[in-house]
Amino acid sequence: MNCPLETRENAQLLLDYCTRKLEPESVATLERHIAICGACREFARSQRAVWEALDAWQTAPVSADFDSRLYRRIEGQVSWWDVLLRPFRPPFSTATMWRSLPAAAAACLLLMAGVLLEHRAVAPAPAPNDMAQVDSVQPEQVERTLDAMEMLNEFSHHVRTDSPDSKL
Amino acid sequence: MAERVKTDIGTAAAALDFDAELMLRVKEGDGASFGVLLEKHRSSVVHFLYRMVQNHAVAEELAQEVFLRVYRSRSTYEPTAKFTTWLFRIATHLALNALRDGKNERLQERLDDDTSERPVRQVSDRRPSVEQFLVYQAKLDEVRRAITALPEKQRAAVLMHKYEEMEYSQIAKVLSCSESAVKSLLFRAYETLRARLAHMA
């Protein structure tokens, strides 16, 4: 085997070996070479040292309120449509679902109130056809009433002329 | 037809990875799946960003932005790559922008004297001595400085390679470059790190 350090492409093999990402069949070949090559041995030693030094770099845990801060930001960006539909969708969490229920209920109430108000405003106004019908019916009724009154007058006149008192 | 297309995408995503399938559920309005994704990737994203910008507050702020962007993009999400590739592409993009904007400049100055952001060591039954603790802090500072000294792209590549255990191909997709370019980036980065940290063995 040629020394991997002769070319950068092959040096990649050494890097993979040190990071334990080399295929098992190549490991044996490389280890035989490392045993006789001082430069590769030094490369592997220093790379392992870097790997262990990086292992020591542990980070602090994520803040406990990370999720709640994120959900607050998401809440601040959702549309009314999303708020309305949320109770019918799987929630982020149960708490989020309960928080969204009052908003959805309020929105439903507003919607219903709007529909009712609109209905009330429309219902009392008669249609123009109805007005025309009333206009056309009224004179006939008046005419019939006048005819009836005239007949009653004539009838009472006859009754008065035929009665004995009237002859006296 | 639309149902079939949806099923096909879902199957492809499932074959690709479970995270992509979860993200498709988020796309369909399933908030709980977003919660699962957040739970699964929160720590790795925050830790990656912390190691990039070396400021815990800035890292968390950037991580919030990452998940916010994931949520905002749910309606247009297509599982064309691994979910983590997409996630870390957003994270890397934000981190590189933050570094270029100098958001963490104050942090670099604080590296000398700040100890508030260092993790608390959980060693209740084997408490290190003051000397051991100081040696550990000195070692940690050296590692942090060595990483900070790397060019931004090399830094991102090393952090994804070392701590996220990503394959070269995935790092290449995150950094929008070829696989050979990633290998070259990593080789040069580790060369620099060996020069600075090899004595720590």
Short mmCIF file of C-alpha atoms in Angstrom, two decimals:
data_model
loop_
_atom_site.label_atom_id
_atom_site.label_comp_id
_atom_site.label_asym_id
_atom_site.label_seq_id
_atom_site.Cartn_x
_atom_site.Cartn_y
_atom_site.Cartn_z
CA MET A 1 0.00 0.00 0.00
CA ASN A 2 1.27 3.48 -0.90
CA CYS A 3 1.38 6.03 1.90
CA PRO A 4 -2.05 7.70 2.05
CA LEU A 5 -0.43 11.02 2.93
CA GLU A 6 1.07 11.26 -0.56
CA THR A 7 -2.21 12.60 -1.95
CA ARG A 8 -5.07 14.47 -0.31
CA GLU A 9 -7.64 12.02 -1.68
CA ASN A 10 -5.92 9.14 0.04
CA ALA A 11 -5.29 11.17 3.18
CA GLN A 12 -9.06 11.24 3.44
CA LEU A 13 -8.83 7.52 4.19
CA LEU A 14 -6.76 8.29 7.27
CA LEU A 15 -9.30 10.88 8.39
CA ASP A 16 -12.13 8.38 7.95
CA TYR A 17 -10.10 5.79 9.83
CA CYS A 18 -9.59 8.16 12.78
CA THR A 19 -13.27 9.11 12.85
CA ARG A 20 -14.26 5.43 12.59
CA LYS A 21 -16.06 5.92 9.29
CA LEU A 22 -13.86 3.66 7.21
CA GLU A 23 -15.20 0.38 5.85
CA PRO A 24 -13.92 -2.62 7.86
CA GLU A 25 -12.11 -4.15 4.85
CA SER A 26 -10.01 -0.98 4.40
CA VAL A 27 -9.24 -0.71 8.14
CA ALA A 28 -7.07 -3.81 8.21
CA THR A 29 -5.02 -2.68 5.20
CA LEU A 30 -4.55 0.80 6.64
CA GLU A 31 -3.58 -0.50 10.07
CA ARG A 32 -0.87 -2.67 8.50
CA HIS A 33 0.47 0.46 6.78
CA ILE A 34 0.27 2.63 9.92
CA ALA A 35 2.33 0.04 11.80
CA ILE A 36 5.28 0.69 9.48
CA CYS A 37 4.73 4.39 8.57
CA GLY A 38 5.76 7.01 11.14
CA ALA A 39 4.06 9.93 9.33
CA CYS A 40 0.71 8.16 9.20
CA ARG A 41 1.09 7.10 12.83
CA GLU A 42 1.64 10.73 13.83
CA PHE A 43 -1.31 11.84 11.70
CA ALA A 44 -3.58 9.29 13.36
CA ARG A 45 -2.35 10.20 16.85
CA SER A 46 -2.90 13.94 16.40
CA GLN A 47 -6.29 13.43 14.73
CA ARG A 48 -7.44 11.25 17.63
CA ALA A 49 -6.26 13.98 20.01
CA VAL A 50 -8.39 16.52 18.15
CA TRP A 51 -11.36 14.15 18.24
CA GLU A 52 -11.05 13.71 22.01
CA ALA A 53 -10.57 17.44 22.58
CA LEU A 54 -13.77 18.13 20.65
CA ASP A 55 -15.55 15.47 22.72
CA ALA A 56 -14.81 17.53 25.81
CA TRP A 57 -16.85 20.43 24.48
CA GLN A 58 -20.23 19.85 26.05
CA THR A 59 -22.90 22.53 25.76
CA ALA A 60 -25.41 23.87 28.25
CA PRO A 61 -28.91 22.36 28.16
CA VAL A 62 -31.64 24.14 26.21
CA SER A 63 -33.70 26.63 28.26
CA ALA A 64 -36.82 25.12 29.86
CA ASP A 65 -39.05 27.78 28.29
CA PHE A 66 -37.72 27.28 24.75
CA ASP A 67 -40.88 25.53 23.49
CA SER A 68 -43.31 27.93 25.17
CA ARG A 69 -41.45 30.93 23.68
CA LEU A 70 -41.56 29.31 20.26
CA TYR A 71 -45.28 28.51 20.48
CA ARG A 72 -45.98 32.09 21.59
CA ARG A 73 -44.21 33.32 18.47
CA ILE A 74 -46.15 30.88 16.31
CA GLU A 75 -49.42 31.94 17.99
CA GLY A 76 -48.60 35.54 17.16
CA GLN A 77 -48.39 34.71 13.47
CA VAL A 78 -51.42 32.48 12.87
CA SER A 79 -54.39 33.74 10.88
CA TRP A 80 -57.99 33.92 12.13
CA TRP A 81 -58.79 31.02 9.85
CA ASP A 82 -56.17 28.87 11.60
CA VAL A 83 -57.52 29.91 15.00
CA LEU A 84 -61.06 28.91 13.94
CA LEU A 85 -59.98 25.53 12.60
CA ARG A 86 -57.53 24.67 15.37
CA PRO A 87 -60.00 22.94 17.73
CA PHE A 88 -60.77 20.52 14.92
CA ARG A 89 -57.11 19.81 14.23
CA PRO A 90 -54.60 17.83 16.32
CA PRO A 91 -53.06 20.35 18.73
CA PHE A 92 -49.37 21.05 19.46
CA SER A 93 -50.30 20.07 23.00
CA THR A 94 -53.46 19.82 25.11
CA ALA A 95 -52.71 23.17 26.73
CA THR A 96 -52.57 24.86 23.34
CA MET A 97 -55.91 23.32 22.39
CA TRP A 98 -57.64 24.61 25.54
CA ARG A 99 -56.10 28.04 24.99
CA SER A 100 -57.51 28.23 21.48
CA LEU A 101 -61.05 27.13 22.44
CA PRO A 102 -62.24 30.50 23.88
CA ALA A 103 -60.99 32.30 20.79
CA ALA A 104 -62.78 29.82 18.53
CA ALA A 105 -65.98 30.07 20.62
CA ALA A 106 -65.84 33.88 20.50
CA ALA A 107 -65.35 33.77 16.76
CA CYS A 108 -68.33 31.39 16.37
CA LEU A 109 -70.51 33.68 18.50
CA LEU A 110 -69.53 36.70 16.43
CA LEU A 111 -70.32 34.78 13.26
CA MET A 112 -73.77 33.72 14.57
CA ALA A 113 -74.53 37.24 15.79
CA GLY A 114 -73.64 38.61 12.38
CA VAL A 115 -75.94 36.11 10.62
CA LEU A 116 -78.84 36.87 13.00
CA LEU A 117 -78.49 40.63 12.65
CA GLU A 118 -78.41 40.39 8.92
CA HIS A 119 -81.51 38.16 8.93
CA ARG A 120 -83.43 40.58 11.18
CA ALA A 121 -82.51 43.55 9.04
CA VAL A 122 -83.77 41.81 5.90
CA ALA A 123 -86.98 40.13 7.17
CA PRO A 124 -89.35 43.16 7.89
CA ALA A 125 -88.79 44.89 4.58
CA PRO A 126 -91.67 43.86 2.24
CA ALA A 127 -90.91 42.94 -1.30
CA PRO A 128 -91.94 45.48 -4.01
CA ASN A 129 -94.39 42.93 -5.52
CA ASP A 130 -96.23 42.70 -2.21
CA MET A 131 -96.67 46.48 -2.16
CA ALA A 132 -98.13 46.44 -5.68
CA GLN A 133 -100.52 43.68 -4.68
CA VAL A 134 -101.77 45.69 -1.68
CA ASP A 135 -102.24 48.73 -3.91
CA SER A 136 -104.29 46.71 -6.41
CA VAL A 137 -106.48 45.00 -3.76
CA GLN A 138 -107.47 48.09 -1.76
CA PRO A 139 -109.78 49.86 -4.35
CA GLU A 140 -111.71 46.63 -4.98
CA GLN A 141 -112.35 46.24 -1.28
CA VAL A 142 -113.51 49.87 -0.98
CA GLU A 143 -115.79 49.44 -4.00
CA ARG A 144 -117.32 46.26 -2.57
CA THR A 145 -117.84 47.97 0.77
CA LEU A 146 -119.59 50.96 -0.91
CA ASP A 147 -121.84 48.58 -2.88
CA ALA A 148 -122.75 46.78 0.31
CA MET A 149 -123.53 50.09 2.06
CA GLU A 150 -125.73 51.20 -0.88
CA MET A 151 -127.68 47.91 -0.76
CA LEU A 152 -128.21 48.33 2.98
CA ASN A 153 -129.49 51.87 2.43
CA GLU A 154 -131.97 50.72 -0.21
CA PHE A 155 -133.10 47.84 2.01
CA SER A 156 -133.68 50.12 4.99
CA HIS A 157 -135.54 52.60 2.76
CA HIS A 158 -137.92 49.82 1.59
CA VAL A 159 -138.43 48.63 5.13
CA ARG A 160 -139.32 52.16 6.25
CA THR A 161 -141.86 52.71 3.40
CA ASP A 162 -143.58 49.31 4.00
CA SER A 163 -144.01 49.68 7.74
CA PRO A 164 -147.56 50.69 9.21
CA ASP A 165 -146.05 53.50 11.23
CA SER A 166 -144.83 55.10 8.11
CA LYS A 167 -148.36 55.09 6.63
CA LEU A 168 -149.63 57.07 9.62
CA MET B 1 -55.75 11.72 -8.63
CA ALA B 2 -54.75 14.28 -5.99
CA GLU B 3 -55.16 11.61 -3.33
CA ARG B 4 -52.88 9.29 -5.25
CA VAL B 5 -50.23 12.00 -5.64
CA LYS B 6 -50.48 12.72 -1.92
CA THR B 7 -50.09 9.02 -1.12
CA ASP B 8 -47.11 8.73 -3.46
CA ILE B 9 -45.40 11.70 -1.81
CA GLY B 10 -46.18 10.26 1.60
CA THR B 11 -44.71 6.88 0.66
CA ALA B 12 -41.61 8.50 -0.77
CA ALA B 13 -41.21 10.55 2.38
CA ALA B 14 -41.64 7.50 4.58
CA ALA B 15 -38.98 5.73 2.57
CA LEU B 16 -36.79 8.80 2.88
CA ASP B 17 -37.18 9.29 6.61
CA PHE B 18 -39.77 9.35 9.35
CA ASP B 19 -39.12 13.05 10.02
CA ALA B 20 -40.21 13.93 6.49
CA GLU B 21 -43.40 11.95 7.08
CA LEU B 22 -44.00 13.92 10.28
CA MET B 23 -43.43 17.16 8.37
CA LEU B 24 -46.01 16.09 5.77
CA ARG B 25 -48.47 15.61 8.63
CA VAL B 26 -47.65 19.12 9.85
CA LYS B 27 -48.39 20.29 6.31
CA GLU B 28 -51.84 18.70 6.64
CA GLY B 29 -52.47 20.65 9.85
CA ASP B 30 -51.25 18.17 12.47
CA GLY B 31 -49.69 20.38 15.16
CA ALA B 32 -48.76 17.39 17.30
CA SER B 33 -46.33 16.17 14.64
CA PHE B 34 -44.60 19.55 14.77
CA GLY B 35 -44.25 19.01 18.51
CA VAL B 36 -42.61 15.63 17.88
CA LEU B 37 -40.15 17.16 15.41
CA LEU B 38 -39.34 19.95 17.84
CA GLU B 39 -38.77 17.50 20.68
CA LYS B 40 -36.53 15.35 18.50
CA HIS B 41 -34.33 18.06 16.98
CA ARG B 42 -34.46 20.93 19.47
CA SER B 43 -31.24 20.04 21.28
CA SER B 44 -29.14 19.23 18.23
CA VAL B 45 -30.16 22.48 16.50
CA VAL B 46 -29.51 24.63 19.58
CA HIS B 47 -26.17 22.92 20.28
CA PHE B 48 -25.07 23.22 16.65
CA LEU B 49 -25.95 26.92 16.63
CA TYR B 50 -24.28 27.44 20.00
CA ARG B 51 -21.05 25.93 18.70
CA MET B 52 -21.34 28.09 15.58
CA VAL B 53 -21.97 31.46 17.27
CA GLN B 54 -20.72 30.57 20.78
CA ASN B 55 -23.42 32.51 22.54
CA HIS B 56 -26.21 30.62 24.24
CA ALA B 57 -28.81 33.41 24.01
CA VAL B 58 -28.09 34.09 20.34
CA ALA B 59 -28.06 30.34 19.61
CA GLU B 60 -31.52 29.90 21.16
CA GLU B 61 -32.84 32.95 19.34
CA LEU B 62 -31.56 31.55 16.05
CA ALA B 63 -32.95 28.09 16.86
CA GLN B 64 -36.36 29.67 17.47
CA GLU B 65 -36.12 31.28 14.06
CA VAL B 66 -35.17 27.91 12.52
CA PHE B 67 -38.27 26.16 13.91
CA LEU B 68 -40.43 29.17 13.11
CA ARG B 69 -39.29 28.97 9.49
CA VAL B 70 -39.95 25.24 9.44
CA TYR B 71 -43.48 25.88 10.69
CA ARG B 72 -44.07 28.76 8.28
CA SER B 73 -42.86 26.68 5.34
CA ARG B 74 -45.14 23.74 6.12
CA SER B 75 -47.61 24.50 3.34
CA THR B 76 -44.91 24.46 0.66
CA TYR B 77 -42.85 21.60 2.14
CA GLU B 78 -41.89 18.82 -0.27
CA PRO B 79 -39.82 15.85 0.95
CA THR B 80 -37.11 16.15 -1.68
CA ALA B 81 -34.28 15.54 0.80
CA LYS B 82 -33.82 14.24 4.33
CA PHE B 83 -35.64 16.43 6.84
CA THR B 84 -32.44 17.01 8.84
CA THR B 85 -30.68 18.21 5.68
CA TRP B 86 -33.38 20.85 5.23
CA LEU B 87 -33.38 21.69 8.95
CA PHE B 88 -29.61 22.15 9.13
CA ARG B 89 -29.57 24.08 5.88
CA ILE B 90 -31.87 26.64 7.52
CA ALA B 91 -29.81 26.57 10.72
CA THR B 92 -26.48 26.98 8.90
CA HIS B 93 -27.86 29.77 6.73
CA LEU B 94 -29.05 31.68 9.82
CA ALA B 95 -25.81 31.05 11.71
CA LEU B 96 -23.65 32.24 8.82
CA ASN B 97 -25.81 35.35 8.46
CA ALA B 98 -25.58 36.03 12.20
CA LEU B 99 -21.80 35.67 12.10
CA ARG B 100 -21.58 38.01 9.12
CA ASP B 101 -23.89 40.52 10.79
CA GLY B 102 -21.57 40.44 13.80
CA LYS B 103 -24.38 39.44 16.16
CA ASN B 104 -21.96 37.47 18.25
CA GLU B 105 -19.13 40.00 18.32
CA ARG B 106 -19.75 40.76 21.96
CA LEU B 107 -19.51 37.06 22.60
CA GLN B 108 -16.06 36.75 21.16
CA GLU B 109 -14.93 39.42 23.60
CA ARG B 110 -16.56 37.55 26.45
CA LEU B 111 -14.70 34.32 25.68
CA ASP B 112 -11.87 35.56 27.86
CA ASP B 113 -13.80 35.99 31.06
CA ASP B 114 -17.26 34.53 30.72
CA THR B 115 -18.08 31.34 32.57
CA SER B 116 -21.86 31.76 32.87
CA GLU B 117 -22.62 29.83 29.70
CA ARG B 118 -20.46 26.88 30.43
CA PRO B 119 -22.29 23.66 31.20
CA VAL B 120 -22.60 22.72 34.82
CA ARG B 121 -20.66 19.52 35.34
CA GLN B 122 -22.80 16.73 36.68
CA VAL B 123 -20.24 15.13 38.95
CA SER B 124 -22.00 14.90 42.28
CA ASP B 125 -20.20 11.80 43.54
CA ARG B 126 -16.83 12.43 41.89
CA ARG B 127 -16.45 16.17 42.34
CA PRO B 128 -13.36 17.47 40.54
CA SER B 129 -10.82 19.45 42.44
CA VAL B 130 -10.37 23.16 41.72
CA GLU B 131 -7.23 22.32 39.77
CA GLN B 132 -9.02 19.73 37.65
CA PHE B 133 -11.84 22.16 36.99
CA LEU B 134 -9.41 24.89 35.92
CA VAL B 135 -7.59 22.47 33.63
CA TYR B 136 -10.93 21.48 32.11
CA GLN B 137 -11.90 25.13 31.57
CA ALA B 138 -8.55 25.92 29.98
CA LYS B 139 -8.93 22.94 27.65
CA LEU B 140 -12.47 23.97 26.78
CA ASP B 141 -11.40 27.55 26.02
CA GLU B 142 -8.68 26.26 23.74
CA VAL B 143 -11.13 24.09 21.84
CA ARG B 144 -13.60 26.96 21.51
CA ARG B 145 -10.93 29.31 20.27
CA ALA B 146 -9.66 26.76 17.77
CA ILE B 147 -13.17 26.25 16.39
CA THR B 148 -13.83 30.00 16.30
CA ALA B 149 -10.61 30.54 14.35
CA LEU B 150 -11.84 28.30 11.54
CA PRO B 151 -13.43 29.92 8.47
CA GLU B 152 -17.24 29.82 8.81
CA LYS B 153 -17.90 27.08 6.25
CA GLN B 154 -15.12 24.88 7.63
CA ARG B 155 -16.55 25.42 11.10
CA ALA B 156 -20.03 24.39 10.00
CA ALA B 157 -18.65 21.33 8.20
CA VAL B 158 -16.63 20.19 11.23
CA LEU B 159 -19.55 20.67 13.62
CA MET B 160 -21.92 18.68 11.39
CA HIS B 161 -19.28 15.98 10.82
CA LYS B 162 -18.19 15.65 14.43
CA TYR B 163 -21.28 16.36 16.54
CA GLU B 164 -24.17 15.56 14.19
CA GLU B 165 -22.33 12.61 12.63
CA MET B 166 -23.54 13.56 9.17
CA GLU B 167 -22.31 11.85 6.02
CA TYR B 168 -20.25 13.85 3.51
CA SER B 169 -23.15 13.78 1.06
CA GLN B 170 -25.54 15.28 3.60
CA ILE B 171 -23.09 18.01 4.64
CA ALA B 172 -22.64 18.77 0.93
CA LYS B 173 -26.39 19.24 0.53
CA VAL B 174 -26.57 21.46 3.63
CA LEU B 175 -23.71 23.64 2.43
CA SER B 176 -24.87 23.52 -1.22
CA CYS B 177 -21.55 22.25 -2.52
CA SER B 178 -20.08 19.05 -3.91
CA GLU B 179 -19.07 16.08 -1.79
CA SER B 180 -15.43 16.50 -2.80
CA ALA B 181 -15.61 20.16 -1.74
CA VAL B 182 -16.83 19.02 1.69
CA LYS B 183 -13.99 16.51 2.00
CA SER B 184 -11.56 19.27 1.11
CA LEU B 185 -13.17 21.66 3.64
CA LEU B 186 -12.97 19.03 6.37
CA PHE B 187 -9.40 18.06 5.55
CA ARG B 188 -8.22 21.66 5.81
CA ALA B 189 -10.26 22.26 8.95
CA TYR B 190 -8.87 19.21 10.74
CA GLU B 191 -5.40 20.13 9.58
CA THR B 192 -5.78 23.49 11.35
CA LEU B 193 -7.28 21.85 14.42
CA ARG B 194 -4.48 19.27 14.59
CA ALA B 195 -1.95 22.08 14.57
CA ARG B 196 -3.74 23.80 17.45
CA LEU B 197 -5.04 20.93 19.54
CA ALA B 198 -2.81 17.90 18.97
CA HIS B 199 -0.76 18.71 22.07
CA MET B 200 -3.85 18.11 24.22
CA ALA B 201 -3.59 14.35 23.90
#
